XYZ file of C-alpha atoms in Angstrom:
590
model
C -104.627 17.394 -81.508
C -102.252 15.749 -83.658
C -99.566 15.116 -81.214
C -102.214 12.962 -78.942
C -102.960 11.139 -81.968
C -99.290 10.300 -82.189
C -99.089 9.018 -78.666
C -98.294 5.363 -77.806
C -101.829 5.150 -76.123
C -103.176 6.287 -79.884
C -101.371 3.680 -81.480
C -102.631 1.170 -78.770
C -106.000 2.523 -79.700
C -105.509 1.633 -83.239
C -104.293 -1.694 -82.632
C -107.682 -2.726 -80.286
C -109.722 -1.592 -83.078
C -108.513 -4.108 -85.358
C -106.173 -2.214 -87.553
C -103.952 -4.538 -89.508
C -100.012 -4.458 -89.211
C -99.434 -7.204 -91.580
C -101.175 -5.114 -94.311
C -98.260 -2.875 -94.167
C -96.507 -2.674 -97.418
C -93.168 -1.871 -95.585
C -93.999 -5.317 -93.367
C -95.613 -7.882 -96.169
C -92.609 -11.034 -96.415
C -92.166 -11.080 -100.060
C -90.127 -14.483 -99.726
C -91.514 -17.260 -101.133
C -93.660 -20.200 -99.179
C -91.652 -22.887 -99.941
C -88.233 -21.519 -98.624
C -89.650 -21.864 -95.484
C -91.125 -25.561 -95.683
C -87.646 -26.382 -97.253
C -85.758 -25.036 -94.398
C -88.161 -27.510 -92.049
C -87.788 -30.277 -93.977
C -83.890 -29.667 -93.166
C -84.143 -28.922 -89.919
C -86.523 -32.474 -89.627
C -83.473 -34.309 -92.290
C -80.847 -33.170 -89.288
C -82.522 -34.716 -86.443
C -83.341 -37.417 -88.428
C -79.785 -38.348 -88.678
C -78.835 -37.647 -85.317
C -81.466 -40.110 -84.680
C -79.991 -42.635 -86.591
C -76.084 -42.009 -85.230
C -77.737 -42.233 -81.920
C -79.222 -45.975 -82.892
C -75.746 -46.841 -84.778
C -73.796 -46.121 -81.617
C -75.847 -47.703 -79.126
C -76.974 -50.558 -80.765
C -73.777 -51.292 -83.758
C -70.338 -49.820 -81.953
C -71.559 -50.239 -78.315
C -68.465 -52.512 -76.896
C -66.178 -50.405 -79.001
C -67.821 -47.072 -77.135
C -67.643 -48.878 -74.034
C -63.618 -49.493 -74.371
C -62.723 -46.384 -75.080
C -64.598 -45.059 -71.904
C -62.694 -47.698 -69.911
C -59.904 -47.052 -70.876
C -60.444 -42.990 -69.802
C -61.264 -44.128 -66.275
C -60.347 -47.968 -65.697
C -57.155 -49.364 -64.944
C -55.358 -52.046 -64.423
C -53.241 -52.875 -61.347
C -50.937 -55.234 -60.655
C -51.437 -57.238 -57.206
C -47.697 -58.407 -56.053
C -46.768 -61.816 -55.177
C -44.949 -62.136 -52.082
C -41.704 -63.962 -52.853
C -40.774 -66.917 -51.164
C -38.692 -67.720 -48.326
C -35.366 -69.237 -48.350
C -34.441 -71.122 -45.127
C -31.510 -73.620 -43.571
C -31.968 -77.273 -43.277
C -32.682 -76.587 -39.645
C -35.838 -74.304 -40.369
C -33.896 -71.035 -39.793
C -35.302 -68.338 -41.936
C -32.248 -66.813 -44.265
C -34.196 -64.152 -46.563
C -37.724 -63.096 -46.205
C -39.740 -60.453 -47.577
C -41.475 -57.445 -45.925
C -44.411 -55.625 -46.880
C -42.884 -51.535 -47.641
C -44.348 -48.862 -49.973
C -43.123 -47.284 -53.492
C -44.133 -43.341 -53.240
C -45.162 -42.075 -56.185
C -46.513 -38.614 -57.739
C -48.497 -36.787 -59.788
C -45.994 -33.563 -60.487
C -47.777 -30.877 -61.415
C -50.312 -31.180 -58.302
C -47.539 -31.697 -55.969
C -45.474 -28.418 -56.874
C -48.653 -26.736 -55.721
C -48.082 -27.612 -52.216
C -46.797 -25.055 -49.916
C -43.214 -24.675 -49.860
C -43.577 -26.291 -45.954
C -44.852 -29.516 -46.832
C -42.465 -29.932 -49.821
C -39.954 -29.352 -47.319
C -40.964 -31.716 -44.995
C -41.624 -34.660 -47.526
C -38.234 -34.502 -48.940
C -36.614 -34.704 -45.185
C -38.923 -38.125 -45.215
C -38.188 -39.402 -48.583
C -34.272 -38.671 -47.181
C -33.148 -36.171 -50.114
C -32.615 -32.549 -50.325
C -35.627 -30.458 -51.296
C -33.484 -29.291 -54.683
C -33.121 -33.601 -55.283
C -37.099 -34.158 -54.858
C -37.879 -30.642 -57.102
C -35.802 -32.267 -59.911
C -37.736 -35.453 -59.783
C -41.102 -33.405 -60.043
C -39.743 -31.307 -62.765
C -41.128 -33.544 -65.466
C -43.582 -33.929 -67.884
C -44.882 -37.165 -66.833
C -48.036 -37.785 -65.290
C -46.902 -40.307 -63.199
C -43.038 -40.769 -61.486
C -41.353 -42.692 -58.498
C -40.093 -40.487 -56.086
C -38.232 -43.524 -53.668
C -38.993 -46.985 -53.713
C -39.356 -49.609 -50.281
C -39.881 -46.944 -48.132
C -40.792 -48.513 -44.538
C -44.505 -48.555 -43.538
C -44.155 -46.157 -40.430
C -42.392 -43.784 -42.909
C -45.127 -43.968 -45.820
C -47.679 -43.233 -43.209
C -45.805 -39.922 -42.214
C -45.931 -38.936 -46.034
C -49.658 -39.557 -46.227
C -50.337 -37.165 -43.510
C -49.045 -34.643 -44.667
C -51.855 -34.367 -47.071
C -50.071 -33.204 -50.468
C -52.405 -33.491 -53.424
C -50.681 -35.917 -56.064
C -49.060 -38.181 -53.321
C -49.412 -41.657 -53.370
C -47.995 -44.908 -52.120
C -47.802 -48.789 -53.695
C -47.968 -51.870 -51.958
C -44.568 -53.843 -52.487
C -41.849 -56.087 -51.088
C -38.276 -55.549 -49.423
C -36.321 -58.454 -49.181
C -34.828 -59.012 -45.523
C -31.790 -61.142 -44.742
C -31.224 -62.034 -41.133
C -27.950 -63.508 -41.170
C -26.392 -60.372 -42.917
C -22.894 -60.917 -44.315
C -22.589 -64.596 -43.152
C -24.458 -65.784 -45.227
C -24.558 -63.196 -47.947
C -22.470 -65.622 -51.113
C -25.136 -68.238 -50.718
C -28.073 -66.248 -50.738
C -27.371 -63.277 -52.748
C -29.773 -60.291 -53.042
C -32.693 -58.812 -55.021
C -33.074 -55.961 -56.797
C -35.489 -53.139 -56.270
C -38.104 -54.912 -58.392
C -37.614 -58.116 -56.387
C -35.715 -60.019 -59.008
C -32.529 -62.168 -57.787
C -29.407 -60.990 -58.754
C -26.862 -62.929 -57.307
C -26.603 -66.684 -55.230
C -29.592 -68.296 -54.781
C -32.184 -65.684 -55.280
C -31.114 -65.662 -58.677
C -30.497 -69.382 -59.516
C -34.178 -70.604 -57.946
C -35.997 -66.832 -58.935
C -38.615 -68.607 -61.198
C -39.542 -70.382 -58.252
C -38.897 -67.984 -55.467
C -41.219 -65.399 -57.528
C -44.288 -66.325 -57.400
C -46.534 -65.279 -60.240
C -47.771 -61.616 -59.766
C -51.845 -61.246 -60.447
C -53.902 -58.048 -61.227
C -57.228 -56.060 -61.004
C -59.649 -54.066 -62.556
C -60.243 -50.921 -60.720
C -61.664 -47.276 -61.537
C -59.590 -44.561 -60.970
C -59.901 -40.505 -60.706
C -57.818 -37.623 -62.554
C -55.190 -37.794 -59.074
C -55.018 -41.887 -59.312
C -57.454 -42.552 -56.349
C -58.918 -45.509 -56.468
C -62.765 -45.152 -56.798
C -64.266 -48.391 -57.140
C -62.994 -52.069 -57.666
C -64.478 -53.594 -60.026
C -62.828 -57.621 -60.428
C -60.185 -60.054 -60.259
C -58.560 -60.660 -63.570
C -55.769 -62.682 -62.448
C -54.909 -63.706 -58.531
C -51.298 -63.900 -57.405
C -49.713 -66.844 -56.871
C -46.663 -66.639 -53.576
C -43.440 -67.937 -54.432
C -42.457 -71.468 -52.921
C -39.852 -71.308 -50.415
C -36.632 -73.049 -50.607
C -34.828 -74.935 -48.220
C -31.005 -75.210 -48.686
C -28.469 -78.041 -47.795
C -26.855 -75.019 -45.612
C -26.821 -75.315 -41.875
C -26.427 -71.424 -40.674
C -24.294 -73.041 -37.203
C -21.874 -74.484 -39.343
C -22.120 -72.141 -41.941
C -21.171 -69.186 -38.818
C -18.093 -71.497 -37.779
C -16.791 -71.460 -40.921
C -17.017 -67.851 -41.274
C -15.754 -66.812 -38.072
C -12.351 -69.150 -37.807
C -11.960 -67.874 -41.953
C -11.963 -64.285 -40.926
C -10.197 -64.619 -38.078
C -7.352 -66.595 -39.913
C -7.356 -63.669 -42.725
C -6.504 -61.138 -39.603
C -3.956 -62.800 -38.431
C -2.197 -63.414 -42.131
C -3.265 -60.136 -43.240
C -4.201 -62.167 -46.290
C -6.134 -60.234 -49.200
C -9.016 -62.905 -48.734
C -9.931 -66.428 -48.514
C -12.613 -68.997 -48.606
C -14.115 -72.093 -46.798
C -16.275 -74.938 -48.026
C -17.813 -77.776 -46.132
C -19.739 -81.295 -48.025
C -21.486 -83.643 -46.410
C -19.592 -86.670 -47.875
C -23.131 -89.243 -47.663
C -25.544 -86.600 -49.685
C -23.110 -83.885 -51.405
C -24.857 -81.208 -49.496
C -23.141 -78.216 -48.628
C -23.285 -77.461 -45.283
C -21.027 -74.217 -45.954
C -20.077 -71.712 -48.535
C -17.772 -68.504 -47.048
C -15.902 -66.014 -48.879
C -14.181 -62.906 -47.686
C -14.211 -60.310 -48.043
C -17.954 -59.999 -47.735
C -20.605 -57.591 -47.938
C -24.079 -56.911 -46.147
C -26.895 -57.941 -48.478
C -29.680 -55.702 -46.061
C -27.213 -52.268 -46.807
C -25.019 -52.274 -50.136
C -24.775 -48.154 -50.549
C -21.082 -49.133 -50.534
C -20.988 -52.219 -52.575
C -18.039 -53.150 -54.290
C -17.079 -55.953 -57.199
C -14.179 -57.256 -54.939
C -16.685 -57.763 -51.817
C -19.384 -59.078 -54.040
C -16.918 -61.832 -55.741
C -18.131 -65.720 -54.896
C -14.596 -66.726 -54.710
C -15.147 -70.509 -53.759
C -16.915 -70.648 -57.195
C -15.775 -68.029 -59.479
C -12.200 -67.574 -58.510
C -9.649 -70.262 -59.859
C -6.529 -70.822 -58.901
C -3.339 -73.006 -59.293
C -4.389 -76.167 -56.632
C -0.430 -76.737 -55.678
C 0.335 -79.889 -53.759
C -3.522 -80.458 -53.356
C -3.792 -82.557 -56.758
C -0.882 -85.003 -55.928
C -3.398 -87.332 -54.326
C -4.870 -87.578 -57.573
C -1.583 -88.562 -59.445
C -0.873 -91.031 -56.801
C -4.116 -92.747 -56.870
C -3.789 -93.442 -60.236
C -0.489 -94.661 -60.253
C -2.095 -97.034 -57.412
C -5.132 -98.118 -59.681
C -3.261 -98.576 -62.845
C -0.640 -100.918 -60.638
C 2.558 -98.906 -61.405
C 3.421 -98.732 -57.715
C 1.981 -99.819 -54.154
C 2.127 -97.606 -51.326
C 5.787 -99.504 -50.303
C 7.097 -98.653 -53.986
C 10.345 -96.868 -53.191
C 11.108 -93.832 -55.392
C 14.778 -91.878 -55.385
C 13.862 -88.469 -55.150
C 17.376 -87.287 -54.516
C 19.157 -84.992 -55.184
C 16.288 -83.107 -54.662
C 15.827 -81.175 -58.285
C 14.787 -83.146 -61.522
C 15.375 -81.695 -65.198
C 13.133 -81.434 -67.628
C 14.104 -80.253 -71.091
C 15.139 -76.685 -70.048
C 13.239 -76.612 -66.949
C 14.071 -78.067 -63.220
C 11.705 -78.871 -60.589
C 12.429 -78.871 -56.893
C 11.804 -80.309 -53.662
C 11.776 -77.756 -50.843
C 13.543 -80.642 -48.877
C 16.200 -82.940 -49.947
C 14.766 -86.422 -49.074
C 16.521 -88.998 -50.901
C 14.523 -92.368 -51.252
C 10.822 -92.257 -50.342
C 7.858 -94.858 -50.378
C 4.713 -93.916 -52.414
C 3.239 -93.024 -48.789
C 6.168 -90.895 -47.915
C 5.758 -89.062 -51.174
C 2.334 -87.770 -50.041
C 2.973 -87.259 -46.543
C 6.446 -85.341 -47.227
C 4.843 -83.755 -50.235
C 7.591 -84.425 -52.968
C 7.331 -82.689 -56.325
C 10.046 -85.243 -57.379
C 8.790 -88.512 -56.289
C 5.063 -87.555 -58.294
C 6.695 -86.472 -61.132
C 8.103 -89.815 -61.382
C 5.309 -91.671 -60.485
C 3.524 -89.380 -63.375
C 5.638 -89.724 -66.486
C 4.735 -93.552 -65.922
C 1.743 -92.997 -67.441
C 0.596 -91.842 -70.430
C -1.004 -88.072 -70.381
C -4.501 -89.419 -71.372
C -4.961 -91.705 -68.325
C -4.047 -88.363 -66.308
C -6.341 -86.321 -68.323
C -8.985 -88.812 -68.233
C -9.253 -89.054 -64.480
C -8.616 -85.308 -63.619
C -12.031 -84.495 -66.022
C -14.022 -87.592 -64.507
C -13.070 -85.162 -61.121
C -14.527 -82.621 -62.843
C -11.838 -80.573 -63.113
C -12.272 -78.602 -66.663
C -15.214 -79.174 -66.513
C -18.564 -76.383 -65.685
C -20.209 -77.004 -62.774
C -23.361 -78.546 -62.546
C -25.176 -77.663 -59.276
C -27.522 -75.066 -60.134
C -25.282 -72.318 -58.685
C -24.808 -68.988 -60.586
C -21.040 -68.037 -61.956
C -19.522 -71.224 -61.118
C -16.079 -71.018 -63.285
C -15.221 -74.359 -65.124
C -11.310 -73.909 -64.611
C -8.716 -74.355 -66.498
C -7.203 -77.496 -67.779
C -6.171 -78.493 -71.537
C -6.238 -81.482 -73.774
C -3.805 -83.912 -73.320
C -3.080 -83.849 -76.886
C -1.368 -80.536 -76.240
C 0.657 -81.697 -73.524
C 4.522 -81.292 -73.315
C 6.603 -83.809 -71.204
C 7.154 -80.586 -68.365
C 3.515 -79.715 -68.347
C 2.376 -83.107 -67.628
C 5.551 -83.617 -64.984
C 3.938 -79.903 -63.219
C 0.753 -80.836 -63.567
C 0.879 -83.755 -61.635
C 1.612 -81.408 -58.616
C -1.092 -78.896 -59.241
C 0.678 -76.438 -61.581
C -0.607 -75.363 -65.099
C -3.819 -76.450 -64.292
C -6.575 -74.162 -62.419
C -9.428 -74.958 -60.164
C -11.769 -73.495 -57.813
C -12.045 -74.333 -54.345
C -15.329 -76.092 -54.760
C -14.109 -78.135 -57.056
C -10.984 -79.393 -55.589
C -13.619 -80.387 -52.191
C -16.059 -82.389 -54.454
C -12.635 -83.768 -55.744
C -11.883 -85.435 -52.759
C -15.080 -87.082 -51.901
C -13.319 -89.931 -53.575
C -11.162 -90.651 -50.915
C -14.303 -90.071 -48.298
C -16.327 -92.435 -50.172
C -14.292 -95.236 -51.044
C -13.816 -94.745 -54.489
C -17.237 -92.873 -55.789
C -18.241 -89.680 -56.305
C -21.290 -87.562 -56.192
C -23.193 -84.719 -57.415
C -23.519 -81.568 -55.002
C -26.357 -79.969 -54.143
C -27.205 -76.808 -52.291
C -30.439 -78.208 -51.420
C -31.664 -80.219 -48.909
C -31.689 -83.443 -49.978
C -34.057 -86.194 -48.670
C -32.122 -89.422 -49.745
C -28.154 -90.421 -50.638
C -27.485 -90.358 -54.412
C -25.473 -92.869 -56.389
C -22.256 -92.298 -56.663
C -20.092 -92.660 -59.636
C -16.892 -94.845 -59.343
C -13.585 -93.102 -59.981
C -11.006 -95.716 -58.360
C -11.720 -99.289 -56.439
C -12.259 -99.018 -52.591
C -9.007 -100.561 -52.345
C -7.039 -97.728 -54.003
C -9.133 -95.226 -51.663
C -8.481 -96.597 -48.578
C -4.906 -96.399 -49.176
C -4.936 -93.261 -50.453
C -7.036 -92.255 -47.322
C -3.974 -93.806 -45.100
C -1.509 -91.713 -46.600
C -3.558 -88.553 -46.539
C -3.924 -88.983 -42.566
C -0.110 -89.353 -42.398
C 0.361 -86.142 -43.779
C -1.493 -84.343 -39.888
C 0.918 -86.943 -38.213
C 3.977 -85.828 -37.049
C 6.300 -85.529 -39.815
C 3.906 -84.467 -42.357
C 3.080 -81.041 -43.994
C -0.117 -80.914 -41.958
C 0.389 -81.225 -38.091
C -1.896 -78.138 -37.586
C -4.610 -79.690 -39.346
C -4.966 -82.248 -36.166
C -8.502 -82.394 -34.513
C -8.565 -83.437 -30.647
C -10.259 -86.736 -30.146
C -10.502 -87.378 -34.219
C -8.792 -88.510 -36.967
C -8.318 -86.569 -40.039
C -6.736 -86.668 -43.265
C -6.193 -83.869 -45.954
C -3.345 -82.463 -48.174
C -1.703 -79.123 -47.955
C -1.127 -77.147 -51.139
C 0.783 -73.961 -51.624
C 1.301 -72.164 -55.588
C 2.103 -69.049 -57.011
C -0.189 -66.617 -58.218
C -0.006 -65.940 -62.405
C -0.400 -62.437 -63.283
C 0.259 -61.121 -66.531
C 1.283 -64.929 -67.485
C 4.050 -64.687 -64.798
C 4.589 -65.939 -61.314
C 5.150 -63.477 -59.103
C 5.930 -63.544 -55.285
C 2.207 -64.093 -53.834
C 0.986 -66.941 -53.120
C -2.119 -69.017 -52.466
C -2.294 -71.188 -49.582
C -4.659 -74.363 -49.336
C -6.239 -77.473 -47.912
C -8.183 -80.010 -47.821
C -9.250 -82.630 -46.059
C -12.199 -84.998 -44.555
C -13.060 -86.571 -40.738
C -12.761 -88.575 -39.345
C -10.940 -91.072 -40.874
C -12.505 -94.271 -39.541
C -16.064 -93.372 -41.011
C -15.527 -89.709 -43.101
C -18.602 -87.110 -42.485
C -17.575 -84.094 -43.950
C -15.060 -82.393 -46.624
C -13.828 -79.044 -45.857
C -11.391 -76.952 -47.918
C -10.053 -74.119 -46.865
C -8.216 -71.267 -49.456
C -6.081 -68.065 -47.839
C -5.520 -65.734 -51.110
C -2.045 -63.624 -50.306
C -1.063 -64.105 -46.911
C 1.258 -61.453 -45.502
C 2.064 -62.368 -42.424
C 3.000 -65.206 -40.232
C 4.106 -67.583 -43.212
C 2.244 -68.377 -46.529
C 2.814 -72.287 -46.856
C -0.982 -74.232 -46.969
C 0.263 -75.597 -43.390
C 0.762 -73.076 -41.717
C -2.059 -70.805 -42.827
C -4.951 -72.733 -44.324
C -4.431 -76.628 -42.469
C -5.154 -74.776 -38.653
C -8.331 -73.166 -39.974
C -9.378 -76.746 -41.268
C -8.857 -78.142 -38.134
C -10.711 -75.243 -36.358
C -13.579 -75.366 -38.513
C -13.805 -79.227 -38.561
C -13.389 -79.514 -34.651
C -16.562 -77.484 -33.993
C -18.340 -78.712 -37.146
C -18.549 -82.514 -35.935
C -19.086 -81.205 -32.298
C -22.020 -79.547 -33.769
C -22.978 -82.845 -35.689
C -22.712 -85.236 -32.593
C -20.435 -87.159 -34.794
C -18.667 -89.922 -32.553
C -14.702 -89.555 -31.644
C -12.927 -92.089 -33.392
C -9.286 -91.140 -31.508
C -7.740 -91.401 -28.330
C -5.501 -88.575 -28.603
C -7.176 -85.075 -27.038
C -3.622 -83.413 -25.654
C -2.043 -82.402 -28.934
C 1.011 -80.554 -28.634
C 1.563 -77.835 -31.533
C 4.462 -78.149 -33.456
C 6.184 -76.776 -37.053
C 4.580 -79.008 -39.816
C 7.112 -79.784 -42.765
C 6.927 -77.263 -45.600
C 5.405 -78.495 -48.702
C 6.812 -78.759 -51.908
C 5.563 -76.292 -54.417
């Protein structure tokens, strides 16, 4: 009886017929009433303030929230410019730039890629698989693994499908004349910057102005959504240079081939156009290839025509003589004892390499005679010389807009001793570059004046600035054709069917503040004669073979290169002589 009256269905029983739990004294809540209102009014404070944070951010702080949620998913990415072209006076394209792709990763979800595909993108990328691991081993999020990779490539990479693989529109600059023209036009760098010639005198202009975008991105980079323009990108202008890439090829071709044949350590080759003062032609070897320089070196990167000074030899006598001419001292009939050949100086003696005995002013120049311009020198005082070798520009830095051109050497005339003034009337103690001693000589070209150069194309003829009267430069022009006559120092420098002029020059090289046995030989010269188109100069550094004398190893490449160059030009023959029979040109003074 008692245990059914313990049974669940008893106590369910109880429960129906109204029997009160709560009544309980072992259930009855002894706390007190308003411990529990206090605990809702809390509970009602708390969402009361969440309320109000909830206004405060979305009403007060809503462009600050906003920011900081762009800036967890938005980016911004830069749109490239394309750089600008540079191209001959003639239209021919000499550096371009082609769209390529940077690859880039995310490392930690590429080293999850099967061993296979890591494999395979490093044979793509061109690197050993140990070489691509070290680039992913890092703690960056983001890092380039090769940059201007070509498109065909990139798209290889892509399908391979590796998670944290990516590629970035950029540029490779392309140069289609390859080492021939490589001195003028330089290079870029990896970023598209100019580093040498004229990609890095005219970059601010070549550049372009790079714009950007606002775009939303995911965890692995993708983009997800574009969103706007915040800046558009502005192409670089392109350029068109005073260079002509036919001449420009002639120049380099009978240059290399002379430095073969004198197994000289290298040499250089200018050519003006004497109406504008436009180069038509900048060479230097050695040379490189701007498209592939893995194997770059400083001695094949060197701009020798305008970095590289050296002592001008027999090549500045014109200058002496003209001023002698100007300041009326002499006349080209002036007769001037050179004998016996050798001329003291204090302690030191200067030589002719021929004895000559008495010489006209003309003779001087075309037989080259230290003596008789020594002479003709110490007539004057050393100011006048000073003051027309700087109006040359000799000394002086360069002012054509072309990167690392060298200013020379040549000192006050205040500092002058009797023997320096006496050698450097004959090109020694004072240094030049080979650019400089061509713009040099436009004042026997143009009658007189001189004029800026200017390696771009120019549109109109500049003024020139007057150095000596037209009367003075016309005779100095005379004698500088006498010297590719027979019995001059130039024969080789003779052009079939024209008539040229030009001076040979031969000096040794200092080093260490001595002269040692090498030499440097030179020359230069304008055609033709009766109405003067062009200057070239031509420079052989340390000939080795086959003679070392400007004559003989610089004056035939001069009349090589300015045979084909007026060919090329349509200029008009001005001579009647096209049989001309080689023979040994007279050895130059040095």
């Amino acid at each position: 009886m008692s245990r059914a009256s313990n049974s669940p269905r008893t106590s369910r029983v109880a429960a129906g017929k109204g029997f009160k739990f709560a009544s309980s004294p072992i259930l009855a809540v002894k706390l007190p009433v308003w411990r529990s209102r206090f605990v809702l009014f809390l509970i009602f404070l708390a969402f009361l303030a969440l309320i109000a944070r909830a206004l405060y951010l979305q009403s007060m702080t809503t462009d600050f929230l906003q920011a900081q949620g762009a800036t967890r998913y938005t980016r911004t990415i830069e749109l490239p410019a394309t750089r600008g072209r540079i191209i001959d006076r003639n239209g021919q394209v000499l550096a371009s730039s082609v769209p390529v792709k940077a690859v880039w990763a995310i490392p930690d979800d590429v080293l999850e890629a099967p061993k296979e595909k890591i494999q395979a993108l490093a044979t793509l990328l061109t690197m050993t698989e140990e070489e691509l691991r070290k680039k992913l081993d890092s703690d960056r999020q983001f890092v380039y693994l090769k940059r201007q990779v070509e498109q065909d490539v990139s798209d290889k990479i892509l399908a391979l499908g590796i998670n944290g693989i990516e590629t970035r529109k950029e540029y490779k600059r392309f140069y289609p004349e390859g080492e021939v023209m490589a001195h003028v036009v330089g290079f870029t760098n990896v970023e598209d910057a100019g580093q040498e010639g004229i990609e890095l005198a005219s970059d601010k202009n070549l550049a372009g102005k790079t714009g950007s975008r606002r775009v939303i991105k995911d965890r692995l980079g993708r983009i997800v959504e574009d969103i706007e323009a915040v800046r558009e990108p502005h192409d670089g202008k392109d350029l068109t240079l005073s260079i002509d890439s036919k001449i420009q090829y002639i120049a380099y071709t009978h240059l290399k081939d002379a430095l073969e044949k004198h197994k000289a350590k290298a040499g250089g080759a200018v050519v003006l156009d004497v109406n504008t003062g436009e180069v038509l032609a900048l060479v230097n070897l050695p040379t490189y290839n701007p498209n592939d320089r893995k194997i770059l070196t400083g001695n094949q990167l060197r701009n020798r025509v305008m970095t590289d000074t050296f002592e001008p030899g027999s090549t500045m006598k014109p200058f002496t003589v003209a001023l002698a001419l100007e300041t009326g001292r002499v006349t080209p009939e002036t007769q001037i004892q050179t004998a016996p050949g050798a001329m003291t100086i204090g302690t030191a003696t200067i030589h002719d390499a021929h004895k000559q005995g008495v010489l006209t002013v003309a003779q001087v120049i075309q037989k080259s005679s230290n003596i008789g311009t020594v002479k003709m020198a110490l007539q004057m005082p050393a100011q006048e010389m000073w003051e027309m070798f700087t109006t040359l520009g000799f000394g002086q830095q360069p002012k054509f807009g072309f990167p690392g051109a060298v200013a020379g050497r040549l000192r006050n005339y205040k500092t002058w001793r009797l023997i320096e003034q006496a050698t450097m009337s004959y090109g020694h103690g004072v240094s030049v570059s080979l650019i400089q001693m061509a713009r040099a000589y436009l004042i026997f070209a143009r009658n007189g004046d001189t004029i800026p150069l200017t390696f771009q194309q120019s549109s109109g003829f500049p003024a020139g600035h007057r150095v000596i009267s037209e009367k003075t430069a016309q005779q100095v022009r005379m004698m500088l054709e006498s010297v590719t006559e027979p019995g001059g120092t130039a024969t080789q420098a003779r052009v079939a069917g024209y008539r040229v002029a030009g001076k040979t020059g031969t000096a040794h090289k200092l080093e260490g503040g001595r002269y040692v046995n090498k030499y440097v030989g030179d020359f230069v010269g304008f055609a033709p004669v009766s109405n003067p188109r062009i200057v070239v100069a031509v420079m052989i550094d340390e000939p080795t073979s086959g003679g070392y004398y400007g004559g003989t190893v610089a004056a035939p490449v001069f009349s090589a290169i300015t045979a084909n160059v007026l060919r090329s030009m349509n200029v008009a023959p001005d001579s009647n002589v096209t049989n001309i029979i080689p023979e040994a040109s007279v050895q130059e003074s040095m």
